[in-house]
CSV table of C-alpha atoms in Angstrom, one decimal:
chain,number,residue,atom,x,y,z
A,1,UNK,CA,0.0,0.0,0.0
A,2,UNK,CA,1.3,3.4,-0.5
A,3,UNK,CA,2.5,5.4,2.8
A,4,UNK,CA,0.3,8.6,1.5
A,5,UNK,CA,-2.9,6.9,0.8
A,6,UNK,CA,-2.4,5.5,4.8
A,7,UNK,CA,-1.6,8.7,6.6
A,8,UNK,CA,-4.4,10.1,4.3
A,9,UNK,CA,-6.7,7.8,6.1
A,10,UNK,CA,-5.4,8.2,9.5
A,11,UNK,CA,-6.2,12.2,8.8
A,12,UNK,CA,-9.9,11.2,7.9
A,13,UNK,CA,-12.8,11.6,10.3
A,14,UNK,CA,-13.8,8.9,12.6
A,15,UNK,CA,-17.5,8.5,10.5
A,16,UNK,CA,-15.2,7.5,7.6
A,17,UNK,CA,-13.4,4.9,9.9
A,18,UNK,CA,-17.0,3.6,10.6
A,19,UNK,CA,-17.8,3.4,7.3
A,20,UNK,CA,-14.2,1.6,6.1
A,21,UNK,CA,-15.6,-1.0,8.9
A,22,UNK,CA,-19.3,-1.6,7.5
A,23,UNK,CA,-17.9,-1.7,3.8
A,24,UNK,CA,-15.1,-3.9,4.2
A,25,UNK,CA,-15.9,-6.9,2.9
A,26,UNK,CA,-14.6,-10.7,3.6
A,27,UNK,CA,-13.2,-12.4,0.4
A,28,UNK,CA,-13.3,-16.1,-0.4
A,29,UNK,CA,-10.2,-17.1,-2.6
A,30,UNK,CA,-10.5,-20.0,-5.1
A,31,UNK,CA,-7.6,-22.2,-5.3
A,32,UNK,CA,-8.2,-22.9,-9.2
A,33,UNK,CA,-4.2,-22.5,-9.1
A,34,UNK,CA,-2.5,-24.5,-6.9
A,35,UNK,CA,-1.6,-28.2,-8.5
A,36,UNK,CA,-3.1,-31.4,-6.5
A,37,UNK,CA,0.2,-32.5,-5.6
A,38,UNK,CA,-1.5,-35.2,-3.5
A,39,UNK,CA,-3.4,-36.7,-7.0
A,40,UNK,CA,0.4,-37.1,-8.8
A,41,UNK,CA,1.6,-40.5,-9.6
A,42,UNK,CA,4.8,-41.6,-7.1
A,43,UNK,CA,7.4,-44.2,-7.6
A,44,UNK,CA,10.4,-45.5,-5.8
A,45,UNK,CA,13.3,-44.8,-7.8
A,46,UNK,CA,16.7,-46.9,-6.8
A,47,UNK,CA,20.1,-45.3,-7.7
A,48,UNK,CA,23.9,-46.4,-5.9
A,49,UNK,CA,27.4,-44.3,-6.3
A,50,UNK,CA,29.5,-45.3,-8.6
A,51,UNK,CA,31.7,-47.5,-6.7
A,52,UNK,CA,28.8,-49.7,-5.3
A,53,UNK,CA,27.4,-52.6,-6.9
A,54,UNK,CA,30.5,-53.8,-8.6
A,55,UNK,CA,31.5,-57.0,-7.9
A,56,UNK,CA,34.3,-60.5,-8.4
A,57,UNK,CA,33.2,-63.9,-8.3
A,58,UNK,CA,35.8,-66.6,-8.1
A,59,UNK,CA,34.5,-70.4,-8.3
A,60,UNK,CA,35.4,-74.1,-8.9
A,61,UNK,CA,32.7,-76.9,-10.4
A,62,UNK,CA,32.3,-79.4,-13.1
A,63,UNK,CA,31.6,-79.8,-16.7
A,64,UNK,CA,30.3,-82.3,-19.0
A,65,UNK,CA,30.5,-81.9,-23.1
A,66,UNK,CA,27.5,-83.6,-24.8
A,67,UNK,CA,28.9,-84.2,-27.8
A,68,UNK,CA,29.6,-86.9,-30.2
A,69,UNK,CA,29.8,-90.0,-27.2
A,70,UNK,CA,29.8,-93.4,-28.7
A,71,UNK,CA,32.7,-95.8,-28.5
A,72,UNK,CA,32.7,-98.6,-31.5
A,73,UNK,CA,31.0,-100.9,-29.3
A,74,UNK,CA,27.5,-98.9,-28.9
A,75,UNK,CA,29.1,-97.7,-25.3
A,76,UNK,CA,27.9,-94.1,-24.4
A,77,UNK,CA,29.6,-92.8,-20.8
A,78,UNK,CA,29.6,-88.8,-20.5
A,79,UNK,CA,32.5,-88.0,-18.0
A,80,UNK,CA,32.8,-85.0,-15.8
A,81,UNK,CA,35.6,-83.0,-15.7
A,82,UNK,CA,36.7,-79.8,-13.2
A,83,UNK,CA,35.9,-76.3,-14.3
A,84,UNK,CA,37.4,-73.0,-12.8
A,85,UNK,CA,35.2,-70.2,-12.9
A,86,UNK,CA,36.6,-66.2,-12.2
A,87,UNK,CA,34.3,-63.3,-13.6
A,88,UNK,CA,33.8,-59.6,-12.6
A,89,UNK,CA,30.7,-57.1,-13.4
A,90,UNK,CA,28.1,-54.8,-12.0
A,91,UNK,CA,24.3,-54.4,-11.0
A,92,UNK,CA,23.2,-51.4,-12.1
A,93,UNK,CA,19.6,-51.6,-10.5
A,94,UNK,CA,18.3,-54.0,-7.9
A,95,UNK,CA,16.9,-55.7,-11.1
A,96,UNK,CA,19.2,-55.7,-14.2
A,97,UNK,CA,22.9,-56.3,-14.1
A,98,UNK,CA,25.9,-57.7,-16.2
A,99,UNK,CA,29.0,-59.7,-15.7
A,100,UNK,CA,32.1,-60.6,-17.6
A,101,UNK,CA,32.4,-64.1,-16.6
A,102,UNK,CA,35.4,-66.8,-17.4
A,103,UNK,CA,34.9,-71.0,-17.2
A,104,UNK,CA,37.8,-73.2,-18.2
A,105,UNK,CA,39.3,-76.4,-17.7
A,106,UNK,CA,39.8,-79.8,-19.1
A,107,UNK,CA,37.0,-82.0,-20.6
A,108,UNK,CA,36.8,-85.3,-21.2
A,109,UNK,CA,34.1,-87.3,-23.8
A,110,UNK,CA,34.3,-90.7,-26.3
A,111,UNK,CA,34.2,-90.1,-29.7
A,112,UNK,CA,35.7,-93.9,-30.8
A,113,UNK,CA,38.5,-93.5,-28.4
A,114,UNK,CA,38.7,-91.9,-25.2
A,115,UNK,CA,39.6,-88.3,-25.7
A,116,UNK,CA,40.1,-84.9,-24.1
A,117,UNK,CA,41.4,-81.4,-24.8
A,118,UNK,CA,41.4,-78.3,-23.1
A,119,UNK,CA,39.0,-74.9,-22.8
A,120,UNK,CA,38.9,-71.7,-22.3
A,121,UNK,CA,35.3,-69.9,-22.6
A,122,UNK,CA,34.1,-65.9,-22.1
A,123,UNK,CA,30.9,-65.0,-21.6
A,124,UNK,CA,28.9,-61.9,-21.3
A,125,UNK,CA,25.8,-62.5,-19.4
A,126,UNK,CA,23.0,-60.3,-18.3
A,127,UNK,CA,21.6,-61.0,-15.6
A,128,UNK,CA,18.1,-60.7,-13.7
A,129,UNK,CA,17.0,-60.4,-10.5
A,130,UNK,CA,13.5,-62.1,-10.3
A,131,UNK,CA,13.0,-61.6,-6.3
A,132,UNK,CA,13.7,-58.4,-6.2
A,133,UNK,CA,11.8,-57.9,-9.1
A,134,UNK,CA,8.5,-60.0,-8.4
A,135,UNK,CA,8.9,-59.4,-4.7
A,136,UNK,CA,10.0,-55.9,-4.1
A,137,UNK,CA,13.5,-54.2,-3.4
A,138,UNK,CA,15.5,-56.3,-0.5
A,139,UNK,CA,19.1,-55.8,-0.1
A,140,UNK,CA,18.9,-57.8,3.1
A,141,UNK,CA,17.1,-60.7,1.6
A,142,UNK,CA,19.0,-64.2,2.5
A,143,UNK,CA,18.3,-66.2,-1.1
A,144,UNK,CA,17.4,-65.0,-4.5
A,145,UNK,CA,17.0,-66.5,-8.3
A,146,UNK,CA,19.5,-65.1,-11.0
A,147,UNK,CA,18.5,-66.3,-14.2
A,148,UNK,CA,21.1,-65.3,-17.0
A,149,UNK,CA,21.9,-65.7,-20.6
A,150,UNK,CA,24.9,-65.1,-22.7
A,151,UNK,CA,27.0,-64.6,-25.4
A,152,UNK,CA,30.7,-65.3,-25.8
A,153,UNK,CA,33.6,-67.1,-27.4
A,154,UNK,CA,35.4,-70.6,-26.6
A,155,UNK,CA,39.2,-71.4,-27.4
A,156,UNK,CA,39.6,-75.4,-27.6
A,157,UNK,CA,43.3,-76.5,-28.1
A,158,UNK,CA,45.6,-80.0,-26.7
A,159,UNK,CA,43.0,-82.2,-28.6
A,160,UNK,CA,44.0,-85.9,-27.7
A,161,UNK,CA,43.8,-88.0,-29.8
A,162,UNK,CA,44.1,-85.6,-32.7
A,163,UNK,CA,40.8,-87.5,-34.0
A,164,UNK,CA,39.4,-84.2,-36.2
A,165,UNK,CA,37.4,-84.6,-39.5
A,166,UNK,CA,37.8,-80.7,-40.0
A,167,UNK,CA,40.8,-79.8,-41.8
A,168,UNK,CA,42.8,-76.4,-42.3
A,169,UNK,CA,44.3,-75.1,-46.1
A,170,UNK,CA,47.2,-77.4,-45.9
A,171,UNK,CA,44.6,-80.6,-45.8
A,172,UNK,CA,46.0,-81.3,-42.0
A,173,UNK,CA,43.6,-81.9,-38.9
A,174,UNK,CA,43.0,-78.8,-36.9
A,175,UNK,CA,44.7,-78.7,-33.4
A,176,UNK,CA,42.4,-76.4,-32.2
A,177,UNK,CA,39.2,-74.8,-32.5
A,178,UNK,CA,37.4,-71.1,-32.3
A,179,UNK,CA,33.6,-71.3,-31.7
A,180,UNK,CA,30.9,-68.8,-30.5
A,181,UNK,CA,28.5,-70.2,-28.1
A,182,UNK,CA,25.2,-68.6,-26.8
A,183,UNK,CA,24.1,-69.6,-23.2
A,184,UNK,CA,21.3,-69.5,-20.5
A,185,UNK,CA,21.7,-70.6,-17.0
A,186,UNK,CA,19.9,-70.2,-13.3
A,187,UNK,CA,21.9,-68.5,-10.4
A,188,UNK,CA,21.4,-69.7,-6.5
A,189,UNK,CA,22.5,-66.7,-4.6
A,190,UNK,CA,22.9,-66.7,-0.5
A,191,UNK,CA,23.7,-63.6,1.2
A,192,UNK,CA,26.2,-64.2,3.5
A,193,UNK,CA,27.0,-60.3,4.6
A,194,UNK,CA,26.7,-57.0,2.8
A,195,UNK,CA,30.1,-57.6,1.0
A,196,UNK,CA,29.5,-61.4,0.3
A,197,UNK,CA,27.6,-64.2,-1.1
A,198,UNK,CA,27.9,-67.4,-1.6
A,199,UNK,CA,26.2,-68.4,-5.4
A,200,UNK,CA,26.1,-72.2,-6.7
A,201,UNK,CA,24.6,-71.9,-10.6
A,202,UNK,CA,24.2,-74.0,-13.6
A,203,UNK,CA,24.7,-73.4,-17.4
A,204,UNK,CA,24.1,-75.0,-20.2
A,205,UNK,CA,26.1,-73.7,-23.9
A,206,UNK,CA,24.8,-74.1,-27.5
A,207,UNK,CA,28.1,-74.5,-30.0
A,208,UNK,CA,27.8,-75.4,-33.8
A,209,UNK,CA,28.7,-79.2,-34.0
A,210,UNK,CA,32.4,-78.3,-34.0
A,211,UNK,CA,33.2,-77.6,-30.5
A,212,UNK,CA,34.7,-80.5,-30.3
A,213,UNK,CA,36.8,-80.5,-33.8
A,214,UNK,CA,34.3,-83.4,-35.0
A,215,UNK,CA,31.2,-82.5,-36.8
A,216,UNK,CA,29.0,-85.5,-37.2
A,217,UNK,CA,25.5,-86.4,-36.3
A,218,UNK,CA,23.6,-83.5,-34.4
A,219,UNK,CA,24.3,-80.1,-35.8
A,220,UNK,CA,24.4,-78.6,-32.1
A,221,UNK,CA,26.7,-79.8,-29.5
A,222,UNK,CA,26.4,-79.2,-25.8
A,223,UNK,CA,28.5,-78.3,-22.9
A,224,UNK,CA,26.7,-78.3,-19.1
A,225,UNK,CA,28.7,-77.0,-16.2
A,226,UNK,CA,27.8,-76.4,-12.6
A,227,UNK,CA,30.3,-74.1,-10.4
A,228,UNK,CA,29.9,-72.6,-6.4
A,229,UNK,CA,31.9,-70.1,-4.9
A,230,UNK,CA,32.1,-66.5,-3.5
A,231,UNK,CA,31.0,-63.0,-5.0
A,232,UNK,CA,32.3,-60.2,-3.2
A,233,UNK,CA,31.4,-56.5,-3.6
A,234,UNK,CA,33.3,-53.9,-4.2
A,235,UNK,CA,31.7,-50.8,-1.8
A,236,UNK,CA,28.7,-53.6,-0.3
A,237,UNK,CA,25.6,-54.8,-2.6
A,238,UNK,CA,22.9,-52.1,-1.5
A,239,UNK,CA,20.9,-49.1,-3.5
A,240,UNK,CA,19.8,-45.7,-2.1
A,241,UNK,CA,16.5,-44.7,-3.0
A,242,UNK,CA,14.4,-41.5,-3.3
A,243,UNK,CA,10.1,-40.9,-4.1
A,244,UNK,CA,10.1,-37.8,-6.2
A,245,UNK,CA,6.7,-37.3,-4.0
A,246,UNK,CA,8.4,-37.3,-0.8
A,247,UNK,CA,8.3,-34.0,-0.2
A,248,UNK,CA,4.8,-33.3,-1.7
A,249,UNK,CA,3.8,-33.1,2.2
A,250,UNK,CA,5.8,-29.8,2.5
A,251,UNK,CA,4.5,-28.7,-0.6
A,252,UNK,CA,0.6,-28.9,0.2
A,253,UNK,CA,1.7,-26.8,3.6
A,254,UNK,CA,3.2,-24.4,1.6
A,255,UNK,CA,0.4,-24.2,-0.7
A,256,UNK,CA,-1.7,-23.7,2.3
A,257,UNK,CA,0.4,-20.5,3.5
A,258,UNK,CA,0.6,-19.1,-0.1
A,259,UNK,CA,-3.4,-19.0,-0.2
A,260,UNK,CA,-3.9,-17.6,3.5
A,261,UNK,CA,-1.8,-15.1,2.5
A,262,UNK,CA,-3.6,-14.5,-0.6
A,263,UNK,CA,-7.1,-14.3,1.7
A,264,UNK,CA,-5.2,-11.7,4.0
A,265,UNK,CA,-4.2,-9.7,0.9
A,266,UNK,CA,-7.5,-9.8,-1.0
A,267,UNK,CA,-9.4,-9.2,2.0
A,268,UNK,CA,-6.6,-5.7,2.7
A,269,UNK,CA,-7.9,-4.5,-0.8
A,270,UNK,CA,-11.3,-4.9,-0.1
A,271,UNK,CA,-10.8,-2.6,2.7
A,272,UNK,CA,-8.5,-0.1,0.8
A,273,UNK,CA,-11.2,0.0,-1.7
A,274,UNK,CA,-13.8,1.3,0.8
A,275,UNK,CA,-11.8,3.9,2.3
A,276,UNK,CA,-10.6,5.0,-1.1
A,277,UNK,CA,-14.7,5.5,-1.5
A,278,UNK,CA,-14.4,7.8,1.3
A,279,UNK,CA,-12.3,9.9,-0.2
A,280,UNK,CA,-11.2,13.1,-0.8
A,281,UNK,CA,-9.4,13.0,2.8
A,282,UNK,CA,-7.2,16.2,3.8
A,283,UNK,CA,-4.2,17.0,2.1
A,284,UNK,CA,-0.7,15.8,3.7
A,285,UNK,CA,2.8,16.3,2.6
A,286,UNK,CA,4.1,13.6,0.8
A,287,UNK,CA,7.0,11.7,2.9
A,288,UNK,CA,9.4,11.1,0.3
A,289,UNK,CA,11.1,7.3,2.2
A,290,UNK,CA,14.7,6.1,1.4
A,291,UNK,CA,14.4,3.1,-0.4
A,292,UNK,CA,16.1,0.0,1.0
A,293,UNK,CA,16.8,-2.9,-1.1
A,294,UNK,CA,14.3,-5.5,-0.7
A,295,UNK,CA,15.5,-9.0,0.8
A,296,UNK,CA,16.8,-11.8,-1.4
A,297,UNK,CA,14.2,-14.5,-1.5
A,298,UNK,CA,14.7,-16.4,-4.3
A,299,UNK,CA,16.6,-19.8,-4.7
A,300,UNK,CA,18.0,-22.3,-6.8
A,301,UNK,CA,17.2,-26.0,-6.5
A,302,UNK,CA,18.9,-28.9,-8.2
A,303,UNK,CA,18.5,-32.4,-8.7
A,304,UNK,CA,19.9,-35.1,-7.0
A,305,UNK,CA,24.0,-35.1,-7.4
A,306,UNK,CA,23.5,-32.7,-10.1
A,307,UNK,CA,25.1,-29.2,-10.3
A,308,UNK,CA,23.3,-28.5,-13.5
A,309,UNK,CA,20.7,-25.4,-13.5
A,310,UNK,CA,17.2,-26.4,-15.0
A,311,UNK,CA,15.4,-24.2,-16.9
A,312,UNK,CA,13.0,-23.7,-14.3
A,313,UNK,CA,15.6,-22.3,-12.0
A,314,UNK,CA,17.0,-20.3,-14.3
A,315,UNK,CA,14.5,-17.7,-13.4
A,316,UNK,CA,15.2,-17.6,-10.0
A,317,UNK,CA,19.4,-16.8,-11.1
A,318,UNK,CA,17.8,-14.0,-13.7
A,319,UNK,CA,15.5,-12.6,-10.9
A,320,UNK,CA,18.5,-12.4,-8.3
A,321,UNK,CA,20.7,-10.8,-11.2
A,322,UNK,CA,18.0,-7.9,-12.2
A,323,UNK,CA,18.0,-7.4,-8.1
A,324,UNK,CA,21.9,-7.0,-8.4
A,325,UNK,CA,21.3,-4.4,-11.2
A,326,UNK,CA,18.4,-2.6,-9.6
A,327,UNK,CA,20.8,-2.2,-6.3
A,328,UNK,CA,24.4,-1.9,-8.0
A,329,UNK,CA,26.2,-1.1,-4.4
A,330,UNK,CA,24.5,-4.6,-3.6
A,331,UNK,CA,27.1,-7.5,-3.2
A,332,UNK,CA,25.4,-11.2,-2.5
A,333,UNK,CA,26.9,-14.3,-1.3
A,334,UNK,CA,26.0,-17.8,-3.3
A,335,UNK,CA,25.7,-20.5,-0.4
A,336,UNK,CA,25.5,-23.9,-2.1
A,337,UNK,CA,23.9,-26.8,0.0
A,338,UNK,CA,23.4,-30.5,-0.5
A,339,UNK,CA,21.3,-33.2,1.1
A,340,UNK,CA,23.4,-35.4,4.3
A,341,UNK,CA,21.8,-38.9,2.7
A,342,UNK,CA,23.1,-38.6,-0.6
A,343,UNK,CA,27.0,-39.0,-0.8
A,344,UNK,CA,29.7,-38.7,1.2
A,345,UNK,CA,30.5,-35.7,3.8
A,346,UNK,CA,33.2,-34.8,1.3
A,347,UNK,CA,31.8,-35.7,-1.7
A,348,UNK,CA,28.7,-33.1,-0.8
A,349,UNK,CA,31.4,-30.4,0.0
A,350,UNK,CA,32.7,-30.4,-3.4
A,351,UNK,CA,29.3,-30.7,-4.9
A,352,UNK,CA,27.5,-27.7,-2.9
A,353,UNK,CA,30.6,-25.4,-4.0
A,354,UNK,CA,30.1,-26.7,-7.6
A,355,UNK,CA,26.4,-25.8,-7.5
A,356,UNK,CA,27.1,-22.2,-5.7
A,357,UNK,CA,29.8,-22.1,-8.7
A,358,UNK,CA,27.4,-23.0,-11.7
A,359,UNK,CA,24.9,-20.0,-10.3
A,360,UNK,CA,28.1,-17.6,-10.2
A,361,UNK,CA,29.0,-18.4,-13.8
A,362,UNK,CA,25.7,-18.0,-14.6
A,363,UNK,CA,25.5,-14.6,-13.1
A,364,UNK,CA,28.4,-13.4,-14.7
A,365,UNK,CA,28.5,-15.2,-17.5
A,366,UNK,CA,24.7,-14.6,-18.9
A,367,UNK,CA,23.4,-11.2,-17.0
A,368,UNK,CA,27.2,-9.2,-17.0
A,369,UNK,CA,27.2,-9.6,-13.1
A,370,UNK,CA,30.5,-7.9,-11.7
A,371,UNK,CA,32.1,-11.2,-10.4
A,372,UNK,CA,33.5,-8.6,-7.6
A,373,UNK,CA,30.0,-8.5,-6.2
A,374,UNK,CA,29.7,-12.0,-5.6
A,375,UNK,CA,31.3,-14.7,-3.2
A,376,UNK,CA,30.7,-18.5,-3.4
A,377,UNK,CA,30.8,-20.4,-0.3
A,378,UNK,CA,30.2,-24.3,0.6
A,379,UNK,CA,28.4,-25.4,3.1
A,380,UNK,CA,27.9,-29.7,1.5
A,381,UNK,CA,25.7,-31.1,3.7
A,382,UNK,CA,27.3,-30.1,7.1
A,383,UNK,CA,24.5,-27.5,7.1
A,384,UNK,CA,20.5,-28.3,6.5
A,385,UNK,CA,19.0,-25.3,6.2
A,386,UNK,CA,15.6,-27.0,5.3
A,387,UNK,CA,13.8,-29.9,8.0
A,388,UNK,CA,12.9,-31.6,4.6
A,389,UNK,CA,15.8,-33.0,3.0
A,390,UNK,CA,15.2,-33.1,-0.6
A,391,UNK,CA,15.2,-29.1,-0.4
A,392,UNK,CA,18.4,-29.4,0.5
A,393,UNK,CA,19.9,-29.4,-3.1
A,394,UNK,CA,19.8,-26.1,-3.1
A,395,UNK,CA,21.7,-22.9,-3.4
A,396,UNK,CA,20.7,-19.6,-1.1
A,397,UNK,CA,21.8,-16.1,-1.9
A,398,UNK,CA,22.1,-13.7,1.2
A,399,UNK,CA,23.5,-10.0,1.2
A,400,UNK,CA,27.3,-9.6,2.2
């Protein structure tokens, strides 16, 4: 309101006073404008740092090649043969993950004679989590199901007895053999601690009839292995997770403030209008008041481990720059914060001063902000400003 029209009311009679009181009207505001935050759609969302999740598996178990197995007396026998299993990969949701994994060994199987040779096999495999996702997110859960299936390469060499119908250019057997198997398997896993498990699984591999450096009768030959051992995690097997609707509780409060306020104000002007009616009230000399600059309100918010200003914070950094121009002898200080259960202590230290720095470029950068009016400090997330934590991603400007 302006400080005239007020003193010219406090100059008026005390039958206008009356009158402001039996004009002044109550006024209902319709929130038409304010979003049903408690009508929006939430859903768990499961993220881990970058170091989590990552894992080695070392194991030891046994394979069988079903291949060609007849000996020239009808005999069939399949014989069972160690395997040594090492691999190393990643989950990168409590659902999906991947893995790098390595079987080898000798194998043994009867193809006229007795023979045997050696393996090596890679595999890619991709992984599924059916508990977790069939019976909801459970780091702590003692026994899941990991079905997997593959892709990969197998090196065969030390055939004995070289007893190959395959030949290379020069018309000799081959001593060895590439082939490119696909696979499928199932995946026993025991949670033994947050940094271990113990997992016993099974596979089964689908070559081309050369795997064993004989093609004859079935076109696809087999190899089944079964291995146990240990995975351990790198940084523990666990995800952090966050409901974009958590903080719709704080929001709806807020909402509820903005439109009091709004009643209060709209109920003011009512008022205002009925004494204006009043009017003309006695002349009064104009107070001419020094104008002080009006406090900084406005802040900037970012998403989680993100120091990257969306475009609907960037009118909060152009607001806070046209405030810097109105009041040039201003100088501001960019505080950048960050929530205390995402990240390290450290971690959030160098993230709030990259967040405070992104608003300062900004400033500078796109509005022509004197960088000598502005100061960046870091508080991480030593300092909460706000009882709800997912406002704590924020940066707050404050006058120096």
């Amino acid at each position: 309101m302006k400080k005239n029209v007020l003193l010219s009311m406090a100059a008026c009679s005390a039958a206008l006073i009356t009158g402001l009181n039996a004009n002044a009207q109550e006024v209902v505001v319709e929130e038409t404008d304010v979003v049903a935050v408690s009508e929006v759609p939430c859903k768990t969302h499961y993220y881990s740092d970058a170091k989590d999740n990552w894992f080695i598996q070392i194991g030891a178990g046994i394979n069988s090649p079903f291949v060609e197995n007849k000996l020239p007396n009808g005999d069939q026998k399949h014989h069972l043969a160690v395997a040594y299993n090492f691999g190393f990969g990643k989950w990168f949701s409590p659902y999906l993950g991947w893995r790098l994994s390595f079987l080898g060994g000798p194998m043994h199987w009867d193809n006229e004679v007795y023979s045997k040779a050696k393996y090596v096999n890679a595999n890619l495999d991709f992984m599924w989590d059916m508990f977790n996702s069939l019976g909801g997110v459970n780091s702590k859960r003692v026994f899941s199901i990991v079905p997997f299936v593959g892709l990969g390469g197998t090196f065969t060499w030390d055939y004995k007895p070289v007893n190959s119908n395959i030949h290379n250019d020069h018309g000799q057997a081959k001593q060895n053999s590439w082939t490119l198997p696909v696979s499928a398997g199932l995946q026993l896993r025991f949670r033994l601690c947050k940094y271990v498990d113990f997992f016993a699984e099974g596979r089964a591999q689908f070559y081309g009839d050369n795997f064993n450096n004989y093609v004859y009768g079935d076109p696809v030959d087999i190899s089944l292995s079964a291995v146990g051992g240990f995975t351990f995690y790198i940084g523990g097997r666990d995800f952090k997770s966050y409901n974009p609707c958590d903080y719709l509780g704080y929001i709806n409060n807020l909402n509820n403030q903005v439109n009091d306020l709004r009643g209060e104000l709209a109920t003011t002007a009512a008022a205002l209008a009925a004494a204006e009616a009043q009017l003309p009230c006695p002349e009064v000399e104009e107070v001419v008041a020094v104008n002080e600059p009006a406090p900084l309100m406005a802040t900037v918010r970012f998403t989680i481990n993100s120091a990257k200003i969306s475009d609907q914070e960037k009118v909060n950094v152009y607001n806070i720059a046209k405030w810097m121009k109105d009041n040039p002898d201003q100088c501001v200080a960019i505080v950048g914060y960050a929530d205390k259960d995402t990240g390290t202590s450290d971690y959030n230290m160098t993230l709030s001063k990259r967040r405070a720095q992104a608003v300062n470029d900004m400033l500078v950068n796109t509005y022509g902000i004197n960088p000598d009016r502005l100061s960046i400090q870091a508080e991480g997330s030593n300092v909460q400003p706000y009882d709800e934590n997912n406002w704590n991603r924020i940066v707050i400007f404050s006058n120096k």
